[in-house]
Coordinates of N, CA and C in Angstrom, one line a residue:
X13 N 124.0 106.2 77.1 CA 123.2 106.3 78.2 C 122.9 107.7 78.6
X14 N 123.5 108.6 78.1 CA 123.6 110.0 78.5 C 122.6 110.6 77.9
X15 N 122.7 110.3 76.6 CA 121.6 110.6 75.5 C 120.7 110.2 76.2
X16 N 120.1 109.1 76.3 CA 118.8 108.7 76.7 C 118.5 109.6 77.9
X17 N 119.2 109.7 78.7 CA 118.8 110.6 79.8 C 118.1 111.6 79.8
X18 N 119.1 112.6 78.9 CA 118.7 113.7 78.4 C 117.5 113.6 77.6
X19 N 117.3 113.3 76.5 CA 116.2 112.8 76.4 C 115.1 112.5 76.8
X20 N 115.2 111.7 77.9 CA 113.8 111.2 78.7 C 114.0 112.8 79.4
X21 N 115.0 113.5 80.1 CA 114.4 114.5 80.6 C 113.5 115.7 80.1
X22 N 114.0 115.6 78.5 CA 112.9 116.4 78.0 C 111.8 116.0 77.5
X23 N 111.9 114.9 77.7 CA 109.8 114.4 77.7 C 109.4 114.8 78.4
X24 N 110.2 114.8 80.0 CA 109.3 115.3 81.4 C 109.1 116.8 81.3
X25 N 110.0 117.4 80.6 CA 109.4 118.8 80.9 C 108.7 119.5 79.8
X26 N 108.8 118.3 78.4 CA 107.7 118.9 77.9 C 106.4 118.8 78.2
X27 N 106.0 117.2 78.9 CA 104.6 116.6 79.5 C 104.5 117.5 80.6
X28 N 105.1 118.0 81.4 CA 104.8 119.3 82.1 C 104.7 120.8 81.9
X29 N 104.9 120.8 80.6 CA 104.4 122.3 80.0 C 103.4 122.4 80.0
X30 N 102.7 121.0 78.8 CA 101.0 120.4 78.7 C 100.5 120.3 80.0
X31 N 101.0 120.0 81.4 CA 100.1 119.4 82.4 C 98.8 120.5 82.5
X32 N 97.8 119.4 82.7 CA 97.0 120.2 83.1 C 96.3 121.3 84.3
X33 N 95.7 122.5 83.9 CA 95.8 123.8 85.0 C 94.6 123.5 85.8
X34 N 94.8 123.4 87.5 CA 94.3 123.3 88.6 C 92.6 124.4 88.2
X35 N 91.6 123.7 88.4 CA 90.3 124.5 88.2 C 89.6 124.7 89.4
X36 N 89.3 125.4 89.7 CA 88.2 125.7 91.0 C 86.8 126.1 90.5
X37 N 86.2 125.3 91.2 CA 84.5 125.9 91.1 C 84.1 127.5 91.2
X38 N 83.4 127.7 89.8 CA 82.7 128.8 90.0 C 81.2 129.1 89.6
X39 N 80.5 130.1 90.8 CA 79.1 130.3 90.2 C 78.4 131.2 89.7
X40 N 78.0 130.8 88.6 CA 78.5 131.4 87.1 C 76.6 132.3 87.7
X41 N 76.0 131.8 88.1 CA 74.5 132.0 89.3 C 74.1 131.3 90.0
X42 N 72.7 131.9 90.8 CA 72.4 131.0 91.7 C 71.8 129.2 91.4
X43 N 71.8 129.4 89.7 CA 71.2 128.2 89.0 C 72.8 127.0 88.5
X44 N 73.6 127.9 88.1 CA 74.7 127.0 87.2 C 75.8 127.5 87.9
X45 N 77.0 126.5 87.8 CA 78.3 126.2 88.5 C 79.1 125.6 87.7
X46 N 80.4 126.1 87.2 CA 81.5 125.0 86.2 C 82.7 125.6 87.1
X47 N 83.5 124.7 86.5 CA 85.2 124.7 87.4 C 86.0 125.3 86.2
X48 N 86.4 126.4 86.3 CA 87.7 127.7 85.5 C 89.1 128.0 86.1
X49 N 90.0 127.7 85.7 CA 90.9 128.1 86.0 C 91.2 129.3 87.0
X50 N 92.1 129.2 87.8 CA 92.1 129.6 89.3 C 92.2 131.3 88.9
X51 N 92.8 131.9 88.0 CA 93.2 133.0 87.3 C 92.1 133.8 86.4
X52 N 91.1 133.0 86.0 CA 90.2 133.7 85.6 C 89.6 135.2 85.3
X53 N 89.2 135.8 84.5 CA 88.8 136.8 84.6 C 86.9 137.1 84.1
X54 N 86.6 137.9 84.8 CA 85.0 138.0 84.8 C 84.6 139.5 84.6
X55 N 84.1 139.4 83.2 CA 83.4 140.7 82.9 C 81.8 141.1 82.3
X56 N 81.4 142.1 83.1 CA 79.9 142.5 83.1 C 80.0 143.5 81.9
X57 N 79.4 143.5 80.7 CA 78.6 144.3 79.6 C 77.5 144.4 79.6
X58 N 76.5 145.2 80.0 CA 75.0 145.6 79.7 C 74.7 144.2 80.3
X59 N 74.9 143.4 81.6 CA 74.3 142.3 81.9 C 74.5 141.3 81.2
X60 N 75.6 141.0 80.4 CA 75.9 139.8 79.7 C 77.4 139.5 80.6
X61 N 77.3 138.3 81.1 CA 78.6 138.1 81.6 C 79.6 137.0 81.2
X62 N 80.9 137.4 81.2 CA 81.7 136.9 80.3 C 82.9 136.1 81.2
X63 N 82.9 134.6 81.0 CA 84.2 134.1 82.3 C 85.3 133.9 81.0
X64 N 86.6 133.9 81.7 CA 87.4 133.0 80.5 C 88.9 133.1 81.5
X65 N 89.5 132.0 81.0 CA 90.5 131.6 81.4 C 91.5 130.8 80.7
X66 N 92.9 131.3 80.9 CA 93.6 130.3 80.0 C 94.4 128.8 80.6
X67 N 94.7 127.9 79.8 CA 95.3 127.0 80.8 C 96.6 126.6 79.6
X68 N 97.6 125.8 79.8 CA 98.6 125.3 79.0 C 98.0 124.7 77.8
X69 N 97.2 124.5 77.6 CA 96.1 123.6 76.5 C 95.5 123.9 75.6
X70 N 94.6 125.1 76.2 CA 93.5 125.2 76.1 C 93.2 126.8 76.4
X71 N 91.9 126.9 76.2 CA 90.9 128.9 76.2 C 89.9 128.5 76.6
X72 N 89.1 128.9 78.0 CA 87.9 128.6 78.4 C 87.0 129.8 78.7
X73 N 85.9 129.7 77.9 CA 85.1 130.8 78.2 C 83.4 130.5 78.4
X74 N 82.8 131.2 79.9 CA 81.7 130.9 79.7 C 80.6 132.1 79.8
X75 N 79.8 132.0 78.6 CA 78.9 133.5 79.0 C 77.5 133.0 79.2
X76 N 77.4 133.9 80.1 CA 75.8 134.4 80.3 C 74.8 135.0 80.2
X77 N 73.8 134.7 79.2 CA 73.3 135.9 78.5 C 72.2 136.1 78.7
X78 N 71.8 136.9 79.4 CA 70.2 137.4 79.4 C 69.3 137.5 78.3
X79 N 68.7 136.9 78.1 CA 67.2 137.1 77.2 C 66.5 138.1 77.1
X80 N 66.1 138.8 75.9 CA 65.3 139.8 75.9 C 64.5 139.6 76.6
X81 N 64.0 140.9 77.7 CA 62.8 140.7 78.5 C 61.2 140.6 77.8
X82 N 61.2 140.9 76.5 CA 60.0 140.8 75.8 C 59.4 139.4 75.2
X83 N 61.0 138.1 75.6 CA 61.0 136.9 74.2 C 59.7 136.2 74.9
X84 N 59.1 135.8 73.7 CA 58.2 135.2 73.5 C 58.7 133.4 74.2
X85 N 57.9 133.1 74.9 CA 57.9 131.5 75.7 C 58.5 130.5 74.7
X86 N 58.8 129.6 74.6 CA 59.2 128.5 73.3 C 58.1 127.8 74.2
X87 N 57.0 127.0 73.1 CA 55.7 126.2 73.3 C 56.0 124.8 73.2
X88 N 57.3 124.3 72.5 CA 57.1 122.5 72.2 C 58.9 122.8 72.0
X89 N 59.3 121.4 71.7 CA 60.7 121.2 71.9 C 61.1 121.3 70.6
X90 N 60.4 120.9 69.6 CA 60.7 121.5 67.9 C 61.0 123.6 68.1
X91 N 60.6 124.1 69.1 CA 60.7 125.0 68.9 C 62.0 125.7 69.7
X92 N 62.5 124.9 70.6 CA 63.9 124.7 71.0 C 64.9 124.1 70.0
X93 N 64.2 123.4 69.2 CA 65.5 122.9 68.6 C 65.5 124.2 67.2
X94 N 64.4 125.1 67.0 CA 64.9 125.7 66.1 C 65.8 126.6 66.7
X95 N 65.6 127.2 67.9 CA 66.2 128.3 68.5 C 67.9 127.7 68.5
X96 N 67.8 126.8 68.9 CA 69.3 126.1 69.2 C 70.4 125.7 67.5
X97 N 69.6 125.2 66.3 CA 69.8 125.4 65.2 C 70.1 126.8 64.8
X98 N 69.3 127.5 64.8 CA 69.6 129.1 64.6 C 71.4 129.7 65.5
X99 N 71.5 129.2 66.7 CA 72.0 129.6 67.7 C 73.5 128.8 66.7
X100 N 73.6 127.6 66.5 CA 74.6 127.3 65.6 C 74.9 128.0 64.5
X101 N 74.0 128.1 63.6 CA 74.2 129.2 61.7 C 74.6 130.0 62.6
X102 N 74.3 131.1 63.6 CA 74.9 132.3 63.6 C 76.0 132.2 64.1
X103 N 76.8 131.0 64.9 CA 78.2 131.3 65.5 C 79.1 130.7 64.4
X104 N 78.5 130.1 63.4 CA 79.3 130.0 61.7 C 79.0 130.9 60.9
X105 N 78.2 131.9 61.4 CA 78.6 132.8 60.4 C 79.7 134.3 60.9
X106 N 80.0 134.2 62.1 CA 80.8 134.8 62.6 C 82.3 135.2 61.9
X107 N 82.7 133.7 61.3 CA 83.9 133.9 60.8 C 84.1 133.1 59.8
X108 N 84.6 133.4 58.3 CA 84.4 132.4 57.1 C 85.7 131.2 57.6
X109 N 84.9 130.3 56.8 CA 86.1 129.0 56.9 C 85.3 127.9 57.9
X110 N 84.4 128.6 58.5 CA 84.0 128.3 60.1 C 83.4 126.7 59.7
X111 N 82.7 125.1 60.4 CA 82.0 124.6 60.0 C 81.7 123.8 61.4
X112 N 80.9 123.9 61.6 CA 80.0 123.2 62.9 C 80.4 121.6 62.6
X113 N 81.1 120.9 63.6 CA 81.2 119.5 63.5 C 80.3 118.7 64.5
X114 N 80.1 117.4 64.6 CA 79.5 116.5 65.5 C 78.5 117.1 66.5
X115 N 77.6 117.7 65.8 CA 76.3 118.1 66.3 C 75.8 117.4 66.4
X116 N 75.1 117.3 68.4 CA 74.4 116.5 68.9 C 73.9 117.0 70.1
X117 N 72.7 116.0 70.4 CA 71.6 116.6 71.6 C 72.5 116.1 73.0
X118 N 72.5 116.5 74.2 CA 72.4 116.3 75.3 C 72.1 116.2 76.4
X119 N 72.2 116.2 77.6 CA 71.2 116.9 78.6 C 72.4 117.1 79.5
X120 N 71.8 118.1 80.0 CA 72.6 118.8 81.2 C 71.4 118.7 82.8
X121 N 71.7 117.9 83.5 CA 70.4 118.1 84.3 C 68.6 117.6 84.1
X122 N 68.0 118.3 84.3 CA 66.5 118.2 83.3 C 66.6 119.5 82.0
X123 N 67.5 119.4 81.6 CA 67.6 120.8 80.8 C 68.0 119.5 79.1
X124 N 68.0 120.0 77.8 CA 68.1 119.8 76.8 C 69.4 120.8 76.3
X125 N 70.3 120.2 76.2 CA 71.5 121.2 75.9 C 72.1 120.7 74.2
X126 N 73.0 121.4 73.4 CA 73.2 121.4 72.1 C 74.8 121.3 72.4
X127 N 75.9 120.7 71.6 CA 77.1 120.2 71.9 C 77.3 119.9 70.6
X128 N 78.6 121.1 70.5 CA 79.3 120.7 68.8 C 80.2 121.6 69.1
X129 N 81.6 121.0 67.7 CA 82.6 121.6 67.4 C 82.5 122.7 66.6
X130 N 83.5 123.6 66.3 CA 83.3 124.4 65.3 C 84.9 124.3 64.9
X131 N 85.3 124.1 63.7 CA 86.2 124.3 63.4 C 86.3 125.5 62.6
X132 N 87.5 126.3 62.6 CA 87.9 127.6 61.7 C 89.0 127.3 61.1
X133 N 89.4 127.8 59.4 CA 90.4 127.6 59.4 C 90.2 129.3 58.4
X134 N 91.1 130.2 58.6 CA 91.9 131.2 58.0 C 92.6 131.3 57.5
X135 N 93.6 130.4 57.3 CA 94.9 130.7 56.7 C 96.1 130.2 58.0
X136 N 95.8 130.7 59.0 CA 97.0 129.9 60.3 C 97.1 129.0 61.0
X137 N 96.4 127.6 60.1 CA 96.2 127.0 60.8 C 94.6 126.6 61.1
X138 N 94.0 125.2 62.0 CA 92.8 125.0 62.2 C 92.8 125.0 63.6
X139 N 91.9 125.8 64.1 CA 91.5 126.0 65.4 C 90.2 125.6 65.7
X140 N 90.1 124.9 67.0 CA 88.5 124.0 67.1 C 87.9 124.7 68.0
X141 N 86.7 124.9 68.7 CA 86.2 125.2 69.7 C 84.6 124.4 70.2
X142 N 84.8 123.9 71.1 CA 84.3 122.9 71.7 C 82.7 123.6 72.3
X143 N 81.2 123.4 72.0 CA 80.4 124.3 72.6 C 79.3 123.3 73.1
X144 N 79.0 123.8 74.4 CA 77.8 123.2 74.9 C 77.2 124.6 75.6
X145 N 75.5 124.1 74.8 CA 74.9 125.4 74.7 C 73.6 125.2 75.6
X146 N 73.1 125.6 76.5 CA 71.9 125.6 77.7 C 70.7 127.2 77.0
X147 N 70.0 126.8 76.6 CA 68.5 127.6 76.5 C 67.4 127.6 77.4
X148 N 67.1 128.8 78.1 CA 66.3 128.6 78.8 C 65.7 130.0 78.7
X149 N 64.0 129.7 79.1 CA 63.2 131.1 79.2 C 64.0 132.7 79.5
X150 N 64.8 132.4 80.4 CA 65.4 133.2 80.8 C 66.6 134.1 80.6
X151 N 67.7 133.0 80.4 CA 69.3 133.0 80.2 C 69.9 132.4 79.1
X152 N 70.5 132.3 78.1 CA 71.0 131.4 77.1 C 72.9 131.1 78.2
X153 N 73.2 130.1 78.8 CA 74.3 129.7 79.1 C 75.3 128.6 77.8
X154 N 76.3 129.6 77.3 CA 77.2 128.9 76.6 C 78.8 128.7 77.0
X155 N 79.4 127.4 76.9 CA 80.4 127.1 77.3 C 81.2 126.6 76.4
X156 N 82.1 127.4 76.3 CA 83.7 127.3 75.4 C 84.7 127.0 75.5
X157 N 85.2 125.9 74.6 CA 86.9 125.4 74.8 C 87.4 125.5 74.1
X158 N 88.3 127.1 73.5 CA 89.3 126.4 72.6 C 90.7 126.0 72.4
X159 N 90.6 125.4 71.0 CA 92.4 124.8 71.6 C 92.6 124.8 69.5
X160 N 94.0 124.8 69.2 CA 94.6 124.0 68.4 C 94.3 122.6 67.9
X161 N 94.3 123.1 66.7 CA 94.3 121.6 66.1 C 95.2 120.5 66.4
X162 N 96.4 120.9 66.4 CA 97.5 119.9 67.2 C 97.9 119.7 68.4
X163 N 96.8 119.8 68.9 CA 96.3 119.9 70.4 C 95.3 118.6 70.6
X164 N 94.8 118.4 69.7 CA 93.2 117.7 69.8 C 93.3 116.5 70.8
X165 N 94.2 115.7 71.0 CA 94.2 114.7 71.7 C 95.1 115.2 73.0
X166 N 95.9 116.1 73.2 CA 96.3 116.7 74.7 C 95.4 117.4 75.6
X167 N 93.9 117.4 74.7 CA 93.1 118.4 75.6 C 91.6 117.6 76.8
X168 N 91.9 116.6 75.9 CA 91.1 115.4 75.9 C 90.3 115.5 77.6
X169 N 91.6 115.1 78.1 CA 91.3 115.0 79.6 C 90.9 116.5 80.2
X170 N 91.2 117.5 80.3 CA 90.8 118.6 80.8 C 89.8 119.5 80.2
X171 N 89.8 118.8 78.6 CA 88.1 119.1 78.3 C 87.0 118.4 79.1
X172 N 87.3 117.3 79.4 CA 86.5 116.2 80.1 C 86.0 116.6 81.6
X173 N 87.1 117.2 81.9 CA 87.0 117.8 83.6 C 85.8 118.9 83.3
X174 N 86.6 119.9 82.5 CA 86.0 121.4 82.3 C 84.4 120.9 82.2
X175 N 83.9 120.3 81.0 CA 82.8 119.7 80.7 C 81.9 119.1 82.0
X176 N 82.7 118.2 82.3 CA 81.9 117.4 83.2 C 81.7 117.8 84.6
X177 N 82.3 119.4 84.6 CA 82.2 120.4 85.8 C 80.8 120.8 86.3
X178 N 80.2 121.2 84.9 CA 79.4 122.2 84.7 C 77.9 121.6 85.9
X179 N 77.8 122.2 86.3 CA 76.3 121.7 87.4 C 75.2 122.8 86.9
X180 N 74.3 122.0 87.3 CA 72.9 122.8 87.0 C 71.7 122.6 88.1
X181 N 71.2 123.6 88.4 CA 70.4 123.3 89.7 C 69.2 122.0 88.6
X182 N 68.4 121.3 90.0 CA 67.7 120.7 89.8 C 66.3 121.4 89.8
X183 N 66.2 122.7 90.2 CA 65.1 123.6 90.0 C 64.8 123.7 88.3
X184 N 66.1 123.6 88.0 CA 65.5 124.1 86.5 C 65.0 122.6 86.1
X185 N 63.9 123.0 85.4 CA 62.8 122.0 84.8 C 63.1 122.2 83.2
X186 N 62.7 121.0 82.0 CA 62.5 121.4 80.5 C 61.2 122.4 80.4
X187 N 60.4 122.5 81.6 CA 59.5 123.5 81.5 C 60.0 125.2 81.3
X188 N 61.0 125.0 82.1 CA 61.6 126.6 81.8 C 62.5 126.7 80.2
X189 N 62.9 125.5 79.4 CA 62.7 125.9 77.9 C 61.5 126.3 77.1
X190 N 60.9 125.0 77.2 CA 59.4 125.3 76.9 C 58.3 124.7 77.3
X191 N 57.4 125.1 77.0 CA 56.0 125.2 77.8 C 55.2 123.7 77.7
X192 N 55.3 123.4 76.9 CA 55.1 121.5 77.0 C 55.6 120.9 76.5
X193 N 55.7 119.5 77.0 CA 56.1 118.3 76.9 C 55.7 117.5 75.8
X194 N 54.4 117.8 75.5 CA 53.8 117.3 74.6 C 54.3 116.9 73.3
X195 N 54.7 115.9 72.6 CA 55.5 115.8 71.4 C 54.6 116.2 70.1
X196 N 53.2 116.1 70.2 CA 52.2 116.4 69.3 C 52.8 115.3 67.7
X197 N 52.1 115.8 66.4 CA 52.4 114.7 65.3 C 53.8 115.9 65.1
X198 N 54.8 115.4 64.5 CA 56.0 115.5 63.8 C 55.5 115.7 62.2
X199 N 56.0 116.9 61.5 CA 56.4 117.5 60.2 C 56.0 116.3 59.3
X200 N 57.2 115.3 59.5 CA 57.6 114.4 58.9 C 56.3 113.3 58.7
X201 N 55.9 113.3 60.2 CA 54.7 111.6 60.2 C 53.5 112.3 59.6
X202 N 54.0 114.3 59.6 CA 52.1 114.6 58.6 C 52.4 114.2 57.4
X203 N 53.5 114.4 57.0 CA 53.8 114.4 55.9 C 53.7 113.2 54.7
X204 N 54.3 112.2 55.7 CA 54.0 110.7 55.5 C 52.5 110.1 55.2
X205 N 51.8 110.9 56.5 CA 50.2 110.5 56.3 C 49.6 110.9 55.0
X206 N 50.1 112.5 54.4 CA 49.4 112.8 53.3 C 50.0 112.1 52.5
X207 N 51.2 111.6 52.3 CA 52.2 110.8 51.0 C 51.1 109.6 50.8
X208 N 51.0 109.1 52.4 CA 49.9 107.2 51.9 C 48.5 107.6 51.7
X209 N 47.8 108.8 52.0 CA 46.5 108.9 51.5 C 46.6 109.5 50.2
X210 N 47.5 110.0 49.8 CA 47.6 110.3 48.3 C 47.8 109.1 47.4
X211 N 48.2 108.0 47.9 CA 48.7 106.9 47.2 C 47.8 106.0 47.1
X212 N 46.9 106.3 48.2 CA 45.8 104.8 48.6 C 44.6 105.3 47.7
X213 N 44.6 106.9 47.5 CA 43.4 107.4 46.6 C 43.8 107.1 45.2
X214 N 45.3 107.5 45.1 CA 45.1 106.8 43.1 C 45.0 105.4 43.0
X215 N 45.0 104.7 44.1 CA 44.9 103.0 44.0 C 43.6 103.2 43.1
X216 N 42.7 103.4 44.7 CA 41.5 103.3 44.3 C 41.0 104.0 43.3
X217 N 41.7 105.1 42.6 CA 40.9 105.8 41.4 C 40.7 104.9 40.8
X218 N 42.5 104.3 40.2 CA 42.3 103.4 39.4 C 41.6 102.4 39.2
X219 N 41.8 101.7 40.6 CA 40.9 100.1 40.4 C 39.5 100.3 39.9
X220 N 38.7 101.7 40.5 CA 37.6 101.9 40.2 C 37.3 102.1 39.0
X221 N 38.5 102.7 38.4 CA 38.4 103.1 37.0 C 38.3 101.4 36.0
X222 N 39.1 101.1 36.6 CA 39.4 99.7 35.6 C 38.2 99.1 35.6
X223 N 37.3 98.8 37.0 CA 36.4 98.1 37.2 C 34.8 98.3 36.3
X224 N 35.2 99.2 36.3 CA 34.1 100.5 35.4 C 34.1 99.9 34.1
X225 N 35.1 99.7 33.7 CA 35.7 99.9 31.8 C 35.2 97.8 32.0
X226 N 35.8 97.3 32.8 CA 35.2 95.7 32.3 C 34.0 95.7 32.9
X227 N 33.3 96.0 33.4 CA 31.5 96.1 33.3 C 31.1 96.5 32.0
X228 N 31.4 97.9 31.9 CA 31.1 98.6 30.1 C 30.9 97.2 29.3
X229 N 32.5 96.7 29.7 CA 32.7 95.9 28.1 C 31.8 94.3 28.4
X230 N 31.6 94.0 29.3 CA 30.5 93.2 29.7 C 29.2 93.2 29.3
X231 N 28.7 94.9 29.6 CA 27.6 95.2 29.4 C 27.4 95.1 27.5
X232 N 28.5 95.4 27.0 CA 28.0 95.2 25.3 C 27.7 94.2 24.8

């Protein structure tokens, strides 16, 4: 019975090593808001600002990055998704081993946001980092979780918090990614349209051709 005791006591204080770290709201600007750890630290480089905080779990980091003042507007949402594609290749190419997992669209607000893992492995192990990424005319807002691979299921819940912190004013519109709405034809449906007029014209070469040849042979 002693055993067991002991025992169960050290479940409790290992499930309270993991417990999860108390987060307070922060505003990251006058547009976006996420909840960081109460300890946090915040630093300004040439106007890029950098949150991060650690908790029992987990590494939370959120930056904010100003946009070249010269960038050209993004015109259609194919042209967000290139920017946001590009925006993934380059945080895999940062470090080898790296591989972008469960890439997928989201929304944050009226905003279009990008959400995937990145796994790394080096040599010490596999370490994941959790990203949801905000594009806008203005600001590129990225949000970071990392943790241990043998972590993956203790982070669960406080990923969930951290994530589902994040606020975004209702000012920001998909207009401040890009400039219309408009879906216009898709790559794919031109592409389709030339595949069936290329196909409907050899029909008809042929039948015409065929039709040609038993007239001839009629006519003799």
């Amino acid at each position: 019975m002693k055993k067991i005791l002991i025992s169960f006591s050290l479940l409790i204080l290992s499930a309270a090593g993991f417990a999860q770290a108390p987060l307070k709201p922060v505003k990251i600007d006058s547009l976006v808001a996420v909840s960081l750890p109460e300890t946090f630290t915040k630093k300004d480089t040439l106007g890029q600002q950098i949150y991060s905080g650690n908790t029992n779990l987990g590494y939370m980091v959120v930056i904010r990055q100003p946009n070249a003042e010269n960038n050209t507007p993004l015109k259609k949402e194919r042209d967000l998704n290139k920017v946001l594609k590009d925006y993934i290749k380059g945080i895999k190419g940062q470090a080898e081993g790296s591989d972008a997992l469960n890439v997928r669209d989201t929304t944050m607000g009226h905003l279009k946001a990008k959400t995937f893992t990145l796994s790394t492995d080096q040599g010490a192990g596999v370490q994941f980092r959790n990203f949801i990424v905000i594009y806008t005319q203005d600001v590129t807002y990225t949000f970071e979780y990392y943790y241990q691979q043998n972590r993956a299921d203790l982070i669960k819940d406080e990923y969930k918090k951290f994530s589902g912190s994040i606020v975004i004013s209702p000012e920001l519109k998909r207009t401040d990614q890009y400039l219309s709405n408009a879906k216009g034809i898709s790559p794919r449906l031109i592409t389709g349209v030339v595949i069936g007029v290329l196909l409907i014209g050899i029909i008809v070469f042929y039948i015409t051709r065929r039709n040609k040849k038993l007239r001839e042979q009629l006519e003799r």
